Short mmCIF file of C-alpha atoms in Angstrom, two decimals:
data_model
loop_
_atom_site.label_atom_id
_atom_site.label_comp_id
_atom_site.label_asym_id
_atom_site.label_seq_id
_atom_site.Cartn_x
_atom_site.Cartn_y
_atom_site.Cartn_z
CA UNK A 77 0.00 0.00 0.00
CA UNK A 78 1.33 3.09 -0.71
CA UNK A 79 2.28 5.62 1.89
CA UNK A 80 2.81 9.57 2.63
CA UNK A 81 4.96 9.75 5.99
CA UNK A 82 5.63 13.28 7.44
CA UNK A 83 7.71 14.39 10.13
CA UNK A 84 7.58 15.91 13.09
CA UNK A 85 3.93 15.50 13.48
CA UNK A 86 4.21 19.16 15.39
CA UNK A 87 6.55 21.89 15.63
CA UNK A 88 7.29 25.13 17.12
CA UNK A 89 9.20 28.13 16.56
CA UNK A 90 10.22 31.86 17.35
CA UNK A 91 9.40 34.14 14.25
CA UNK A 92 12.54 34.35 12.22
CA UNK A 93 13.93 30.88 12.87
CA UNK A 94 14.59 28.37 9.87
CA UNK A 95 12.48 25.44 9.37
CA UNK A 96 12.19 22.36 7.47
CA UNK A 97 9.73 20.22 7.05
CA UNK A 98 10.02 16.26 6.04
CA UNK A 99 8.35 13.99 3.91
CA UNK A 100 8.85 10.45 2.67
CA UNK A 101 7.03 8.21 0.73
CA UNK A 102 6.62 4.92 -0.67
CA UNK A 103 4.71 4.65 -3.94
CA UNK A 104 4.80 2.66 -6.87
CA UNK A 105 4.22 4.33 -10.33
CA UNK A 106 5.83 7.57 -8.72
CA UNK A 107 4.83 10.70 -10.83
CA UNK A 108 4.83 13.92 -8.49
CA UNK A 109 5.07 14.92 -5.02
CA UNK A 110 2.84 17.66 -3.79
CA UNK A 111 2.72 20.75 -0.85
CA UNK A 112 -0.30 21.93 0.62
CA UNK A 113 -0.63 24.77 3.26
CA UNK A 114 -3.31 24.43 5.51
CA UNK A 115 -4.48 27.61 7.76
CA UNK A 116 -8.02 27.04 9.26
CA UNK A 117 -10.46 26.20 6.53
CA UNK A 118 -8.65 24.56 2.85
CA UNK A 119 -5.58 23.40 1.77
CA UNK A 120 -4.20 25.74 -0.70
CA UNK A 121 -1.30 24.31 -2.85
CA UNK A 122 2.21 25.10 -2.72
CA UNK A 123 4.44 23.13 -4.79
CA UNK A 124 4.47 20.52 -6.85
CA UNK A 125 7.42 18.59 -7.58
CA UNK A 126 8.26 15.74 -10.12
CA UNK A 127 12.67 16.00 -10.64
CA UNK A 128 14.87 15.08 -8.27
CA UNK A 129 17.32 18.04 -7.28
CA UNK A 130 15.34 20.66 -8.26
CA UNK A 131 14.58 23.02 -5.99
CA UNK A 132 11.23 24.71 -6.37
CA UNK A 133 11.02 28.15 -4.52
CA UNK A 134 8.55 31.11 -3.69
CA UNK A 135 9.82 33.78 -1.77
CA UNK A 136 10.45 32.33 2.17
CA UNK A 137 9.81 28.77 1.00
CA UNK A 138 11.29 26.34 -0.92
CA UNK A 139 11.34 22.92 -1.62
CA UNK A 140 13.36 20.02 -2.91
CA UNK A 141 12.85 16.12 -4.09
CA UNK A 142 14.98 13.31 -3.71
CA UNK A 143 13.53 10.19 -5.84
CA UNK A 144 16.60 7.86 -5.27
CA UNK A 145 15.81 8.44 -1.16
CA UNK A 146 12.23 8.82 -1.44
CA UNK A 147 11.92 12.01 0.27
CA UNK A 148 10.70 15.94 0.21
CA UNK A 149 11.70 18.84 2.43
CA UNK A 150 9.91 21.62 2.36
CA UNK A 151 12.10 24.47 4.47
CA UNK A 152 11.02 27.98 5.31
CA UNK A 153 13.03 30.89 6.08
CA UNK A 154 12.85 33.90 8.55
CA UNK A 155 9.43 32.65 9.64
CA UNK A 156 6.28 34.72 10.78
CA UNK A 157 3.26 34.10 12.58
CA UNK A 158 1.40 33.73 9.27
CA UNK A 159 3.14 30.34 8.55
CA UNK A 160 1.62 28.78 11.26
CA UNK A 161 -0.42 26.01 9.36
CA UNK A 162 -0.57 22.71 9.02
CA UNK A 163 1.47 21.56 6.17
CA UNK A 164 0.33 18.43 4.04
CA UNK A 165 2.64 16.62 1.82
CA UNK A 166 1.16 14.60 -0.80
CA UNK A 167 2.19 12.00 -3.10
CA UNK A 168 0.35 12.66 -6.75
CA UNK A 169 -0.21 8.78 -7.90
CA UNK A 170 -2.07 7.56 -11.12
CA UNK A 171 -5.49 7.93 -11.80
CA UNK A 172 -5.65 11.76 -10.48
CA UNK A 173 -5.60 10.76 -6.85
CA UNK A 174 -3.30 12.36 -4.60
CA UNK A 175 -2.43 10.61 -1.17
CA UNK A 176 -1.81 12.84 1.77
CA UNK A 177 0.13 12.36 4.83
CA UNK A 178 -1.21 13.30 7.93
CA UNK A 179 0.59 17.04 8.17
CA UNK A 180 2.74 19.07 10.44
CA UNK A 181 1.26 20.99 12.54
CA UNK A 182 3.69 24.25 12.30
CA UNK A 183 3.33 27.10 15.13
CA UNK A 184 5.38 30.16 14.84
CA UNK A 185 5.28 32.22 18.18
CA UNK A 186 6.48 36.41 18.04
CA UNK B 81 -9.53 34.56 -9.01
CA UNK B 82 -9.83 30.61 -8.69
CA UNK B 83 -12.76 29.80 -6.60
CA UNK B 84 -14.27 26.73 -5.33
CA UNK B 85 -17.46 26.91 -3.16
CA UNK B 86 -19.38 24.57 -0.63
CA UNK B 87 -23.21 24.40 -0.34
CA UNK B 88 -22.90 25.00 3.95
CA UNK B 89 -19.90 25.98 6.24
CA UNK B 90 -21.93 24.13 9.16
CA UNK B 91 -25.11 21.03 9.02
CA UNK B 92 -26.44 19.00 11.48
CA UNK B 93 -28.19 15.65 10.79
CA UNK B 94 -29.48 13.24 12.35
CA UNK B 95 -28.66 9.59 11.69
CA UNK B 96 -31.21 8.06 8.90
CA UNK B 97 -31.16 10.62 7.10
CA UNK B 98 -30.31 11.66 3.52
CA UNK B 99 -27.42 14.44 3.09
CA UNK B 100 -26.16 16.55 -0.10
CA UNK B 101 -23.20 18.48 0.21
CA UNK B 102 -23.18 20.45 -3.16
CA UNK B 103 -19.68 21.75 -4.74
CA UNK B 104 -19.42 24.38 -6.96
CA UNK B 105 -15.73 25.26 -9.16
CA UNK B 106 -16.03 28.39 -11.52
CA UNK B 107 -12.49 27.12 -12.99
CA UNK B 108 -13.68 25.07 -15.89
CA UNK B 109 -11.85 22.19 -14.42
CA UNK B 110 -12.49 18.79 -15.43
CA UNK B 111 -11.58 17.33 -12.55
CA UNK B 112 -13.58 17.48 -9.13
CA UNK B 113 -12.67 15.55 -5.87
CA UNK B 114 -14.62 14.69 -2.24
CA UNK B 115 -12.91 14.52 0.44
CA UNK B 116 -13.04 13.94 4.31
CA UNK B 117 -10.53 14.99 6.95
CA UNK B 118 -10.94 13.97 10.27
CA UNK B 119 -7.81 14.31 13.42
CA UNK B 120 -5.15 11.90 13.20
CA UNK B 121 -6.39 10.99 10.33
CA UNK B 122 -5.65 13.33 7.77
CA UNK B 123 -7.12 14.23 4.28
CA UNK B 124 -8.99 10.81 2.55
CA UNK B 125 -10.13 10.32 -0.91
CA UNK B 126 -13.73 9.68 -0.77
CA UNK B 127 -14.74 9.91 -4.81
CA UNK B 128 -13.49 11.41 -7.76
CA UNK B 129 -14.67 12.75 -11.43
CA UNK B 130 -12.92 13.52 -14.37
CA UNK B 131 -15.58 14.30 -16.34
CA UNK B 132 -19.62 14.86 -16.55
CA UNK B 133 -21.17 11.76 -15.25
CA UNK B 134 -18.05 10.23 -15.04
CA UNK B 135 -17.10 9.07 -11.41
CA UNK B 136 -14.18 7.23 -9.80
CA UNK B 137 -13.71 5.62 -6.14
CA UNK B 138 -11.46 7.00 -3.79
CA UNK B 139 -9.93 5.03 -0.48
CA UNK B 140 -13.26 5.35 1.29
CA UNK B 141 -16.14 5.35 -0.92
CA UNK B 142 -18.98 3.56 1.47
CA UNK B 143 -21.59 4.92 2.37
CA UNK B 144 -21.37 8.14 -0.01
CA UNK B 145 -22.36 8.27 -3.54
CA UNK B 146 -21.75 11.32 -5.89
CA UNK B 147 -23.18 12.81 -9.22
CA UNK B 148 -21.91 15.18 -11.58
CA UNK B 149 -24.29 16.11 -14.00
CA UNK B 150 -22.67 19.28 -14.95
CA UNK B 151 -19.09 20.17 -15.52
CA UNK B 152 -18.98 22.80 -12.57
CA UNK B 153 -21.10 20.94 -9.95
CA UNK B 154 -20.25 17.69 -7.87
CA UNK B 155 -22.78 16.69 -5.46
CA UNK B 156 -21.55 14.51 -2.47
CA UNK B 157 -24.66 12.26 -1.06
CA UNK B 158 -25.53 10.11 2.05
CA UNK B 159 -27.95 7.98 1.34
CA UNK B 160 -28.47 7.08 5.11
CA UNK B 161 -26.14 9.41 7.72
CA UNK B 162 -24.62 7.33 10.63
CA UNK B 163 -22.70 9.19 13.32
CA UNK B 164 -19.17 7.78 12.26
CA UNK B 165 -19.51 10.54 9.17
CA UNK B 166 -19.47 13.41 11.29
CA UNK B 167 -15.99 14.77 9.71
CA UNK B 168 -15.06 17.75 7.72
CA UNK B 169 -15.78 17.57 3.83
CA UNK B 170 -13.69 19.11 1.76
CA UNK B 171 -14.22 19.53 -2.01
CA UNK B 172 -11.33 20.45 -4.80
CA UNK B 173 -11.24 20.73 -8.30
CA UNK B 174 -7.91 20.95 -11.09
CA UNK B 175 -7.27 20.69 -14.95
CA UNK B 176 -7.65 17.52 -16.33
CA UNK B 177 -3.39 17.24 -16.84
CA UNK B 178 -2.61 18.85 -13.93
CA UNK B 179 -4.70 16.95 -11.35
CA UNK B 180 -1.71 17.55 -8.37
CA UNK B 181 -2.67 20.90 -8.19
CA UNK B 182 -5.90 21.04 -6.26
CA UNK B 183 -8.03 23.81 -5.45
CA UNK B 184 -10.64 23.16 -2.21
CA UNK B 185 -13.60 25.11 -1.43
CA UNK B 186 -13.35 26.15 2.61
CA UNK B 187 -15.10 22.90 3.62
CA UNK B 188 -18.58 21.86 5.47
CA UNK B 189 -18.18 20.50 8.92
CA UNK B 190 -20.52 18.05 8.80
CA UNK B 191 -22.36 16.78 12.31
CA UNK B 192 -24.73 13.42 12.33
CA UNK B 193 -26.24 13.00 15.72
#
């Protein structure tokens, strides 16, 4: 069976330290690996990410695959209260369903 | 602006009875998705469409049953609510070849008592 594993399940920070989030997976038929930001209500997407070694970036955050060691970070720089979400990696199998892991739970104090 | 809208933020049912939770996408998007999230359990696949009247099982598709008769509008249904699908339903749409990139409408907390 095919499974999204994300780590740590909860973390917190002071505004302005570094984080990085992990994700692994085990798939067959890999094809992309996804990043979802969830605040209080929907996901909203972040990244999506199908090359190893590429690093995908938008302003604080950025994130990177590794397909040989089955893994995603997703790090964020000089944080602010405003990245406090839950963040939801997912892995973006066949037949348009994506399988989500079960988030980190991000808090970023002042 | 993308935008992807639920039917109710809040319902309460009570068990026995027949639910609709109603999605509308004003994306053009071919794709539409149901979802549930509940704590420690994270965000499950409960049905899928990739086209009009075209329909797909997710991980957990008991209980529920969905229609799409029209390109913009996916209707989530329980025939018969128990209490064990009180959750949060959650609703996204994408383009056909780009079905990672998911767009969810703020959700309907869903109660069955």
């Amino acid at each position: 069976e095919d499974k999204v594993v994300q780590s740590p399940l909860s973390l917190v920070v002071h505004e302005g330290d570094t984080v990085t989030l992990n994700c692994s997976y085990e798939v067959t038929n890999f094809r992309s690996l996804l990043w979802y930001k969830q605040e209080k209500k929907a996901p909203t997407f972040l990244f999506m990410l199908t090359s190893s070694g590429i690093e995908k970036k938008s302003g604080r955050l950025s994130s990177i695959l590794d397909k040989k060691e089955l893994f995603s970070i997703l790090n964020i720089t000089a944080t602010q209260t405003g990245d406090s979400a839950v963040y939801l990696c997912a892995d973006g199998g066949s037949n348009y369903k994506l399988t989500f892991g079960k988030g980190t739970l991000l808090t970023v104090n002042p | 602006d993308v935008k992807v809208t639920q039917s109710s933020r809040y319902l309460v049912k009570r068990t026995g009875e027949k639910v609709f939770l109603e999605c509308v996408q004003d994306m053009d998007h071919e794709n539409m998705f149901w979802y549930r999230q509940d704590p420690g359990l994270g965000l499950r696949l409960i049905y899928f469409s990739y086209d009009v009247k075209m329909k797909e099982k997710g991980d957990i598709p008991e209980g529920y049953s969905v229609s799409r008769e029209k390109k913009e509008r996916f209707s989530l249904i329980l025939e018969s609510a128990s209490t064990n699908q009180t959750s949060m339903y959650l609703c996204a749409s994408s383009f056909f070849d780009r079905s990672g990139e998911q767009y969810f409408g703020p959700g309907t907390r869903l109660t069955v008592t």
